[in-house]
Every structure is written in C-alpha cells, then in structure tokens.
Amino acid sequence: MIPKSHPRYESLMMREKIVEGVEKGITSIHGLIAQGRGEAFDYLLGEKTSKSALQAEKTAAAILLLAKKPVISVNGNAAALVPEELIRLSDIVNAPLEVNLFHRTQERVNKIIEHLRSLGAKRMYTKSDGLIPGLEHERAKVDVDGILSADAVLVPLEDGDRCKALVDMGRKVIAIDLNPLSRTAQCAHVTIVDNITRAVPNMSRAVEELKSLNGDELQGLVNEFDNKKNLNASIQEIIDHFSILS
Ligand code: PTJ
C-alpha cells in the first residue's frame, strides 16, 4: 500500500491504476510505456494545471457545449485512469462515450464497455461498422452513428494520425496530451497539455461555469483561442518551470 504521506503519492496512485487496468485486461501493456512518457512531461510541467491548459480546458468545454453531436473517445489508459470523470463529463455535455483502441482486440473493447457500464455509463456507441478514411490501423474502426458522424470529438492520450484524419473529415478535435510536441497535439483544434486526471474534472467544472452562456458567447470564446499560441505557451511554461528549479 502506498501511504498518503508519500511525496509522490498521486503519481504512484496513477501508476497503480494503469497496472490494475493491465491486470483487468482493460489497458494495453503498451499503456505502461505511454503513462511513463506522460509522467515525464507532467514532471517538467510541475505536475499542475498551467494557465494555458486551463484556457484550453475552458475552450474545449465551449466546443462541447456548442456541438450538436459530440463524442468522447475512450482508450485503455483513459478507461483505467478516469472512468468516472469521463462518465460525468459525458453526462453533462450529452456526449456519448465510444471505445476506440490502437492495440485493438474485441475482447478488450468489450471489457472496457462493461467496465464503463458498471460505473454508470449510460450512453455509449458500441458498434464498429464504420472506418475513418485514410487510416490503415485498428483505430480506423468506429461506430457510424458515433465518431464517424460526430461534429466534435474528444481524443485523450494518443499520438498518431487519427487526429489528422478526423480534422481532414471536418471534425472539431480536442486532444488531451501532456506532450505539446506530439503529432496529435500539433494537429488538434484544441490541445489540452495537462494530465487527463486533472483535465477531465477541469473540463466538467468549465462546462458548469459556461452552460448559461448563449451560442454567440460560447463561439466568441472558441474564436479567440489559438492552439499554436497556446502550445507555445505550454512549452514556455515548461521552460519557466526549469528556471525556477535552477
Ligand atoms: O488502449 P489503446 O490500445 O488505444 O492504447 C492507448 C495508448 C495510450 C497505449 C496508445 O494510444 C499509445 O501508444 O499512445 P502514445 O503514442 O504512447 O501516446 C500517448 C500520449 O499521451 C503521449 O504523448 C503521452 O505523453 C500522453 N500521455 C500519457 N499519459 C498521459 C498523457 N497525457 C495526459 N495525461 C496522461 N496521464
């Protein structure tokens, strides 16, 4: 057992959740490596939500509120780290969850669906009867009524080409990725450079704050956001954190 007094308690608990996810067959073994990479970037950011991440989270909340058909994509790491938080966000913005995996097996897809349902997920897209054009790997498999026809998609924790394929299809893409240099981070409309464990609750809080705004006011928030500038600000925050240390 990890005592709460351990200076790295939160980080170690995240590791435990990922390990537990692997043991339950929810998380891919590759998810351990992804978590390690995320940890390294989180360490460089000071393991806290930066000003730029908070702004991205607010903008992402506005996009989800404006969307007519938002969908939240869930992979094995997200399902292990923040299942309840994703269900809550899904409920408050009316964005069903859809399991979409890189290292896909039908068995793992089913286990994640069961896991989310057992925690209270109500609206999920569970078919895989569609294909994202231009992708040659398993992430291409999607639900025709879900990700394939969504107008906004939240894609947590992935580094690959699905983000670009979704952008090319005209979807609004929100990424959560601690690595501001990743391909996904660079191509999403809004990239949240924050740990998913902080980002998802922050987005739900932002939804609660913004839900009384009208469409024009929400659109105004989206229009004033510049993802490139925000990513540069995240990189600057890492540099600033270094200079605090030196
Ligand atoms: O469950 P699957 O089969 O879909 O596989 C999921 C993983 C995450 C294993 C797969 O998508 C993968 O291999 O991803 P990558 O290429 O390792 O990229 C994951 C990205 O997420 C990296 O840029 C990490 O820095 C980032 N990341 C890792 N952990 C976190 C994170 N970002 C936010 N919060 C985290 N906890």
mmCIF file of C-alpha atoms and ligand atoms in Angstrom:
data_model
loop_
_atom_site.group_PDB
_atom_site.id
_atom_site.type_symbol
_atom_site.label_atom_id
_atom_site.label_comp_id
_atom_site.label_asym_id
_atom_site.label_seq_id
_atom_site.Cartn_x
_atom_site.Cartn_y
_atom_site.Cartn_z
ATOM 1 C CA MET A 1 0.000 0.000 0.000
ATOM 2 C CA ILE A 2 1.225 3.493 -0.803
ATOM 3 C CA PRO A 3 0.865 5.828 2.220
ATOM 4 C CA LYS A 4 -0.842 9.175 1.555
ATOM 5 C CA SER A 5 2.158 10.896 3.107
ATOM 6 C CA HIS A 6 4.445 9.668 0.296
ATOM 7 C CA PRO A 7 5.723 12.748 -1.564
ATOM 8 C CA ARG A 8 4.848 11.133 -4.904
ATOM 9 C CA TYR A 9 1.523 9.690 -3.746
ATOM 10 C CA GLU A 10 -0.632 10.972 -6.635
ATOM 11 C CA SER A 11 1.807 9.943 -9.320
ATOM 12 C CA LEU A 12 2.233 6.490 -7.754
ATOM 13 C CA MET A 13 -1.551 6.043 -7.499
ATOM 14 C CA MET A 14 -1.870 6.787 -11.216
ATOM 15 C CA ARG A 15 0.690 4.059 -11.883
ATOM 16 C CA GLU A 16 -1.331 1.693 -9.703
ATOM 17 C CA LYS A 17 -4.481 2.418 -11.726
ATOM 18 C CA ILE A 18 -2.687 1.731 -15.006
ATOM 19 C CA VAL A 19 -1.174 -1.502 -13.639
ATOM 20 C CA GLU A 20 -4.615 -2.540 -12.371
ATOM 21 C CA GLY A 21 -6.040 -1.708 -15.812
ATOM 22 C CA VAL A 22 -3.484 -4.026 -17.436
ATOM 23 C CA GLU A 23 -4.250 -6.770 -14.910
ATOM 24 C CA LYS A 24 -8.001 -6.471 -15.592
ATOM 25 C CA GLY A 25 -7.437 -6.596 -19.356
ATOM 26 C CA ILE A 26 -8.698 -3.024 -19.852
ATOM 27 C CA THR A 27 -5.381 -1.325 -20.545
ATOM 28 C CA SER A 28 -2.862 -2.425 -23.152
ATOM 29 C CA ILE A 29 0.599 -3.405 -21.905
ATOM 30 C CA HIS A 30 1.818 -0.532 -24.134
ATOM 31 C CA GLY A 31 -0.222 1.742 -21.904
ATOM 32 C CA LEU A 32 2.503 1.406 -19.260
ATOM 33 C CA ILE A 33 5.005 2.996 -21.641
ATOM 34 C CA ALA A 34 2.553 5.748 -22.599
ATOM 35 C CA GLN A 35 1.980 6.522 -18.907
ATOM 36 C CA GLY A 36 5.749 6.757 -18.374
ATOM 37 C CA ARG A 37 6.076 9.258 -21.196
ATOM 38 C CA GLY A 38 3.173 11.254 -19.814
ATOM 39 C CA GLU A 39 4.733 11.232 -16.322
ATOM 40 C CA ALA A 40 7.958 12.682 -17.701
ATOM 41 C CA PHE A 41 6.156 15.604 -19.345
ATOM 42 C CA ASP A 42 3.976 16.118 -16.272
ATOM 43 C CA TYR A 43 7.141 16.325 -14.160
ATOM 44 C CA LEU A 44 8.502 19.015 -16.487
ATOM 45 C CA LEU A 45 5.245 20.958 -16.101
ATOM 46 C CA GLY A 46 5.427 20.834 -12.310
ATOM 47 C CA GLU A 47 2.504 18.331 -12.117
ATOM 48 C CA LYS A 48 -0.085 21.076 -12.062
ATOM 49 C CA THR A 49 -2.558 22.627 -14.455
ATOM 50 C CA SER A 50 -0.909 25.558 -16.189
ATOM 51 C CA LYS A 51 -2.641 28.797 -17.177
ATOM 52 C CA SER A 52 -2.597 27.772 -20.828
ATOM 53 C CA ALA A 53 -4.039 24.322 -20.044
ATOM 54 C CA LEU A 54 -6.865 25.947 -18.096
ATOM 55 C CA GLN A 55 -7.640 28.164 -21.074
ATOM 56 C CA ALA A 56 -7.644 25.140 -23.396
ATOM 57 C CA GLU A 57 -9.949 23.286 -20.983
ATOM 58 C CA LYS A 58 -12.381 26.212 -20.994
ATOM 59 C CA THR A 59 -12.326 26.388 -24.794
ATOM 60 C CA ALA A 60 -12.837 22.627 -25.038
ATOM 61 C CA ALA A 61 -15.851 22.922 -22.736
ATOM 62 C CA ALA A 62 -17.283 25.636 -25.014
ATOM 63 C CA ILE A 63 -16.770 23.416 -28.087
ATOM 64 C CA LEU A 64 -18.534 20.501 -26.416
ATOM 65 C CA LEU A 65 -21.434 22.748 -25.372
ATOM 66 C CA LEU A 66 -21.743 24.139 -28.908
ATOM 67 C CA ALA A 67 -21.510 20.755 -30.633
ATOM 68 C CA LYS A 68 -24.663 19.099 -31.924
ATOM 69 C CA LYS A 69 -23.151 15.620 -31.836
ATOM 70 C CA PRO A 70 -20.095 15.452 -29.587
ATOM 71 C CA VAL A 71 -18.431 12.103 -28.823
ATOM 72 C CA ILE A 72 -15.794 11.197 -26.239
ATOM 73 C CA SER A 73 -13.319 8.608 -27.460
ATOM 74 C CA VAL A 74 -12.014 6.267 -24.751
ATOM 75 C CA ASN A 75 -8.862 4.124 -24.879
ATOM 76 C CA GLY A 76 -7.364 1.706 -22.375
ATOM 77 C CA ASN A 77 -5.395 4.317 -20.424
ATOM 78 C CA ALA A 78 -8.303 6.752 -20.151
ATOM 79 C CA ALA A 79 -10.618 3.933 -19.006
ATOM 80 C CA ALA A 80 -8.178 2.971 -16.249
ATOM 81 C CA LEU A 81 -7.332 6.487 -15.055
ATOM 82 C CA VAL A 82 -10.574 8.483 -15.196
ATOM 83 C CA PRO A 83 -13.611 6.305 -15.971
ATOM 84 C CA GLU A 84 -15.978 8.058 -13.555
ATOM 85 C CA GLU A 85 -14.795 11.529 -14.543
ATOM 86 C CA LEU A 86 -15.348 10.717 -18.254
ATOM 87 C CA ILE A 87 -18.845 9.421 -17.488
ATOM 88 C CA ARG A 88 -19.651 12.645 -15.626
ATOM 89 C CA LEU A 89 -18.377 14.829 -18.494
ATOM 90 C CA SER A 90 -20.291 12.653 -20.963
ATOM 91 C CA ASP A 91 -23.493 13.158 -18.954
ATOM 92 C CA ILE A 92 -23.234 16.921 -18.561
ATOM 93 C CA VAL A 93 -22.439 17.705 -22.209
ATOM 94 C CA ASN A 94 -24.536 14.899 -23.624
ATOM 95 C CA ALA A 95 -21.532 13.379 -25.398
ATOM 96 C CA PRO A 96 -21.736 9.576 -25.538
ATOM 97 C CA LEU A 97 -18.581 7.545 -24.975
ATOM 98 C CA GLU A 98 -17.053 5.370 -27.690
ATOM 99 C CA VAL A 99 -14.238 2.898 -27.092
ATOM 100 C CA ASN A 100 -11.585 3.280 -29.778
ATOM 101 C CA LEU A 101 -8.311 1.424 -29.440
ATOM 102 C CA PHE A 102 -4.956 1.417 -31.162
ATOM 103 C CA HIS A 103 -3.923 -2.059 -29.940
ATOM 104 C CA ARG A 104 -7.444 -3.248 -30.552
ATOM 105 C CA THR A 105 -8.889 -6.604 -29.622
ATOM 106 C CA GLN A 106 -12.643 -7.137 -29.467
ATOM 107 C CA GLU A 107 -12.155 -8.712 -26.036
ATOM 108 C CA ARG A 108 -10.564 -5.548 -24.653
ATOM 109 C CA VAL A 109 -13.211 -3.338 -26.295
ATOM 110 C CA ASN A 110 -15.913 -5.434 -24.578
ATOM 111 C CA LYS A 111 -14.132 -5.295 -21.217
ATOM 112 C CA ILE A 112 -13.865 -1.500 -21.373
ATOM 113 C CA ILE A 113 -17.551 -1.177 -22.327
ATOM 114 C CA GLU A 114 -18.510 -3.427 -19.387
ATOM 115 C CA HIS A 115 -16.188 -1.503 -17.055
ATOM 116 C CA LEU A 116 -17.742 1.848 -18.037
ATOM 117 C CA ARG A 117 -21.299 0.479 -17.814
ATOM 118 C CA SER A 118 -20.610 -0.979 -14.358
ATOM 119 C CA LEU A 119 -19.588 2.520 -13.256
ATOM 120 C CA GLY A 120 -22.789 4.087 -14.597
ATOM 121 C CA ALA A 121 -22.122 4.953 -18.256
ATOM 122 C CA LYS A 122 -25.498 5.257 -19.921
ATOM 123 C CA ARG A 123 -24.915 6.476 -23.466
ATOM 124 C CA MET A 124 -22.250 4.670 -25.450
ATOM 125 C CA TYR A 125 -21.634 3.933 -29.117
ATOM 126 C CA THR A 126 -20.602 0.295 -29.255
ATOM 127 C CA LYS A 127 -20.689 -0.712 -32.927
ATOM 128 C CA SER A 128 -17.627 -0.801 -35.171
ATOM 129 C CA ASP A 129 -19.391 -0.663 -38.506
ATOM 130 C CA GLY A 130 -17.530 2.317 -39.941
ATOM 131 C CA LEU A 131 -13.990 3.202 -40.994
ATOM 132 C CA ILE A 132 -12.174 6.527 -40.745
ATOM 133 C CA PRO A 133 -10.842 7.088 -44.287
ATOM 134 C CA GLY A 134 -7.075 7.082 -44.772
ATOM 135 C CA LEU A 135 -6.125 5.121 -41.639
ATOM 136 C CA GLU A 136 -4.559 1.711 -42.034
ATOM 137 C CA HIS A 137 -4.612 0.643 -38.395
ATOM 138 C CA GLU A 138 -7.221 -0.504 -35.933
ATOM 139 C CA ARG A 139 -8.122 2.987 -34.702
ATOM 140 C CA ALA A 140 -9.902 3.418 -38.035
ATOM 141 C CA LYS A 141 -12.736 1.177 -36.776
ATOM 142 C CA VAL A 142 -15.545 3.370 -35.466
ATOM 143 C CA ASP A 143 -19.295 3.469 -34.970
ATOM 144 C CA VAL A 144 -21.112 5.004 -37.954
ATOM 145 C CA ASP A 145 -23.523 6.727 -35.554
ATOM 146 C CA GLY A 146 -20.708 7.763 -33.181
ATOM 147 C CA ILE A 147 -17.255 9.075 -34.056
ATOM 148 C CA LEU A 148 -17.866 8.759 -37.802
ATOM 149 C CA SER A 149 -20.780 11.196 -37.757
ATOM 150 C CA ALA A 150 -19.779 13.339 -34.758
ATOM 151 C CA ASP A 151 -19.149 17.050 -35.202
ATOM 152 C CA ALA A 152 -16.733 17.262 -32.241
ATOM 153 C CA VAL A 153 -14.532 14.518 -30.812
ATOM 154 C CA LEU A 154 -12.524 14.489 -27.586
ATOM 155 C CA VAL A 155 -9.429 12.310 -28.072
ATOM 156 C CA PRO A 156 -7.491 11.720 -24.884
ATOM 157 C CA LEU A 157 -3.987 10.292 -24.871
ATOM 158 C CA GLU A 158 -2.921 9.245 -28.289
ATOM 159 C CA ASP A 159 -0.032 10.038 -30.506
ATOM 160 C CA GLY A 160 -0.837 9.169 -34.039
ATOM 161 C CA ASP A 161 -2.594 10.000 -37.226
ATOM 162 C CA ARG A 162 -6.257 9.640 -36.204
ATOM 163 C CA CYS A 163 -6.375 13.253 -35.101
ATOM 164 C CA LYS A 164 -5.326 14.452 -38.573
ATOM 165 C CA ALA A 165 -7.766 12.055 -40.248
ATOM 166 C CA LEU A 166 -10.608 13.446 -38.100
ATOM 167 C CA VAL A 167 -9.560 17.048 -38.790
ATOM 168 C CA ASP A 168 -9.452 16.214 -42.534
ATOM 169 C CA MET A 169 -13.034 14.915 -42.195
ATOM 170 C CA GLY A 170 -14.082 18.331 -40.867
ATOM 171 C CA ARG A 171 -14.488 17.321 -37.229
ATOM 172 C CA LYS A 172 -13.572 19.638 -34.358
ATOM 173 C CA VAL A 173 -10.904 17.745 -32.445
ATOM 174 C CA ILE A 174 -9.975 18.288 -28.794
ATOM 175 C CA ALA A 175 -6.867 16.401 -27.640
ATOM 176 C CA ILE A 176 -5.603 15.789 -24.124
ATOM 177 C CA ASP A 177 -1.872 15.186 -24.323
ATOM 178 C CA LEU A 178 0.893 16.065 -21.886
ATOM 179 C CA ASN A 179 3.361 16.179 -24.779
ATOM 180 C CA PRO A 180 2.905 19.551 -26.511
ATOM 181 C CA LEU A 181 5.178 18.375 -29.343
ATOM 182 C CA SER A 182 3.237 15.253 -30.310
ATOM 183 C CA ARG A 183 1.610 14.949 -33.721
ATOM 184 C CA THR A 184 -1.812 14.833 -32.098
ATOM 185 C CA ALA A 185 -1.064 17.933 -30.005
ATOM 186 C CA GLN A 186 0.085 19.804 -33.101
ATOM 187 C CA CYS A 187 -2.887 18.957 -35.282
ATOM 188 C CA ALA A 188 -5.884 19.190 -32.920
ATOM 189 C CA HIS A 189 -8.040 22.339 -32.884
ATOM 190 C CA VAL A 190 -7.672 22.500 -29.102
ATOM 191 C CA THR A 191 -4.886 20.676 -27.276
ATOM 192 C CA ILE A 192 -5.054 20.378 -23.514
ATOM 193 C CA VAL A 193 -1.499 19.953 -22.238
ATOM 194 C CA ASP A 194 -2.465 18.585 -18.851
ATOM 195 C CA ASN A 195 -2.724 15.258 -17.108
ATOM 196 C CA ILE A 196 -6.003 13.584 -18.004
ATOM 197 C CA THR A 197 -6.646 13.155 -14.268
ATOM 198 C CA ARG A 198 -6.792 16.963 -13.899
ATOM 199 C CA ALA A 199 -8.037 17.843 -17.387
ATOM 200 C CA VAL A 200 -11.335 15.954 -17.343
ATOM 201 C CA PRO A 201 -12.581 17.300 -13.955
ATOM 202 C CA ASN A 202 -11.445 20.794 -15.019
ATOM 203 C CA MET A 203 -13.463 20.475 -18.224
ATOM 204 C CA SER A 204 -16.556 19.422 -16.268
ATOM 205 C CA ARG A 205 -16.112 22.427 -13.971
ATOM 206 C CA ALA A 206 -15.766 24.705 -17.014
ATOM 207 C CA VAL A 207 -18.945 23.231 -18.539
ATOM 208 C CA GLU A 208 -20.845 24.074 -15.339
ATOM 209 C CA GLU A 209 -19.477 27.636 -15.450
ATOM 210 C CA LEU A 210 -20.203 28.193 -19.144
ATOM 211 C CA LYS A 211 -23.516 26.446 -19.607
ATOM 212 C CA SER A 212 -25.546 29.620 -19.025
ATOM 213 C CA LEU A 213 -23.778 31.427 -21.915
ATOM 214 C CA ASN A 214 -25.564 31.716 -25.252
ATOM 215 C CA GLY A 215 -24.233 30.288 -28.538
ATOM 216 C CA ASP A 216 -22.616 33.571 -29.654
ATOM 217 C CA GLU A 217 -20.813 33.978 -26.339
ATOM 218 C CA LEU A 218 -19.535 30.395 -26.478
ATOM 219 C CA GLN A 219 -18.467 30.848 -30.104
ATOM 220 C CA GLY A 220 -16.631 34.044 -29.086
ATOM 221 C CA LEU A 221 -14.556 32.024 -26.598
ATOM 222 C CA VAL A 222 -13.744 29.440 -29.271
ATOM 223 C CA ASN A 223 -12.822 32.105 -31.845
ATOM 224 C CA GLU A 224 -10.376 33.868 -29.563
ATOM 225 C CA PHE A 225 -8.440 30.633 -28.876
ATOM 226 C CA ASP A 226 -5.282 29.999 -30.909
ATOM 227 C CA ASN A 227 -3.944 26.456 -30.491
ATOM 228 C CA LYS A 228 -0.431 27.225 -31.797
ATOM 229 C CA LYS A 229 -0.062 30.143 -29.370
ATOM 230 C CA ASN A 230 -1.437 28.011 -26.548
ATOM 231 C CA LEU A 231 1.022 25.178 -27.304
ATOM 232 C CA ASN A 232 3.888 27.673 -27.376
ATOM 233 C CA ALA A 233 2.702 28.962 -24.010
ATOM 234 C CA SER A 234 2.774 25.386 -22.658
ATOM 235 C CA ILE A 235 6.353 24.963 -23.860
ATOM 236 C CA GLN A 236 7.250 28.303 -22.265
ATOM 237 C CA GLU A 237 5.668 27.107 -19.002
ATOM 238 C CA ILE A 238 7.989 24.078 -19.077
ATOM 239 C CA ILE A 239 10.994 26.366 -19.649
ATOM 240 C CA ASP A 240 9.852 28.683 -16.837
ATOM 241 C CA HIS A 241 9.495 25.695 -14.535
ATOM 242 C CA PHE A 242 13.099 24.754 -15.356
ATOM 243 C CA SER A 243 14.333 28.210 -14.436
ATOM 244 C CA ILE A 244 12.527 28.008 -11.096
ATOM 245 C CA LEU A 245 14.446 24.801 -10.425
ATOM 246 C CA SER A 246 17.866 26.191 -11.399
HETATM 247 O O1 PTJ B 1 -5.684 1.477 -25.350
HETATM 248 P P1 PTJ B 1 -5.041 1.662 -26.691
HETATM 249 O O2 PTJ B 1 -4.786 0.354 -27.397
HETATM 250 O O3 PTJ B 1 -5.826 2.594 -27.590
HETATM 251 O O4 PTJ B 1 -3.618 2.320 -26.479
HETATM 252 C C1 PTJ B 1 -3.505 3.539 -25.779
HETATM 253 C C2 PTJ B 1 -2.065 4.070 -25.800
HETATM 254 C C3 PTJ B 1 -2.031 5.294 -24.902
HETATM 255 C C4 PTJ B 1 -1.133 2.982 -25.288
HETATM 256 C C5 PTJ B 1 -1.719 4.437 -27.272
HETATM 257 O O5 PTJ B 1 -2.612 5.384 -27.745
HETATM 258 C C6 PTJ B 1 -0.298 4.929 -27.376
HETATM 259 O O6 PTJ B 1 0.651 4.163 -27.568
HETATM 260 O O7 PTJ B 1 -0.157 6.240 -27.216
HETATM 261 P P2 PTJ B 1 1.269 7.000 -27.273
HETATM 262 O O8 PTJ B 1 1.760 7.003 -28.675
HETATM 263 O O9 PTJ B 1 2.187 6.488 -26.218
HETATM 264 O O10 PTJ B 1 0.840 8.452 -26.899
HETATM 265 C C7 PTJ B 1 0.221 8.768 -25.691
HETATM 266 C C8 PTJ B 1 0.364 10.257 -25.448
HETATM 267 O O11 PTJ B 1 -0.378 10.558 -24.276
HETATM 268 C C9 PTJ B 1 1.815 10.686 -25.215
HETATM 269 O O12 PTJ B 1 2.070 11.900 -25.905
HETATM 270 C C10 PTJ B 1 1.890 10.909 -23.697
HETATM 271 O O13 PTJ B 1 2.763 11.970 -23.358
HETATM 272 C C11 PTJ B 1 0.455 11.276 -23.364
HETATM 273 N N1 PTJ B 1 0.044 10.854 -22.022
HETATM 274 C C12 PTJ B 1 0.381 9.714 -21.355
HETATM 275 N N2 PTJ B 1 -0.198 9.672 -20.147
HETATM 276 C C13 PTJ B 1 -0.936 10.803 -20.032
HETATM 277 C C14 PTJ B 1 -0.782 11.562 -21.224
HETATM 278 N N3 PTJ B 1 -1.412 12.734 -21.420
HETATM 279 C C15 PTJ B 1 -2.228 13.182 -20.422
HETATM 280 N N4 PTJ B 1 -2.404 12.509 -19.248
HETATM 281 C C16 PTJ B 1 -1.795 11.322 -19.021
HETATM 282 N N5 PTJ B 1 -1.983 10.661 -17.871
#
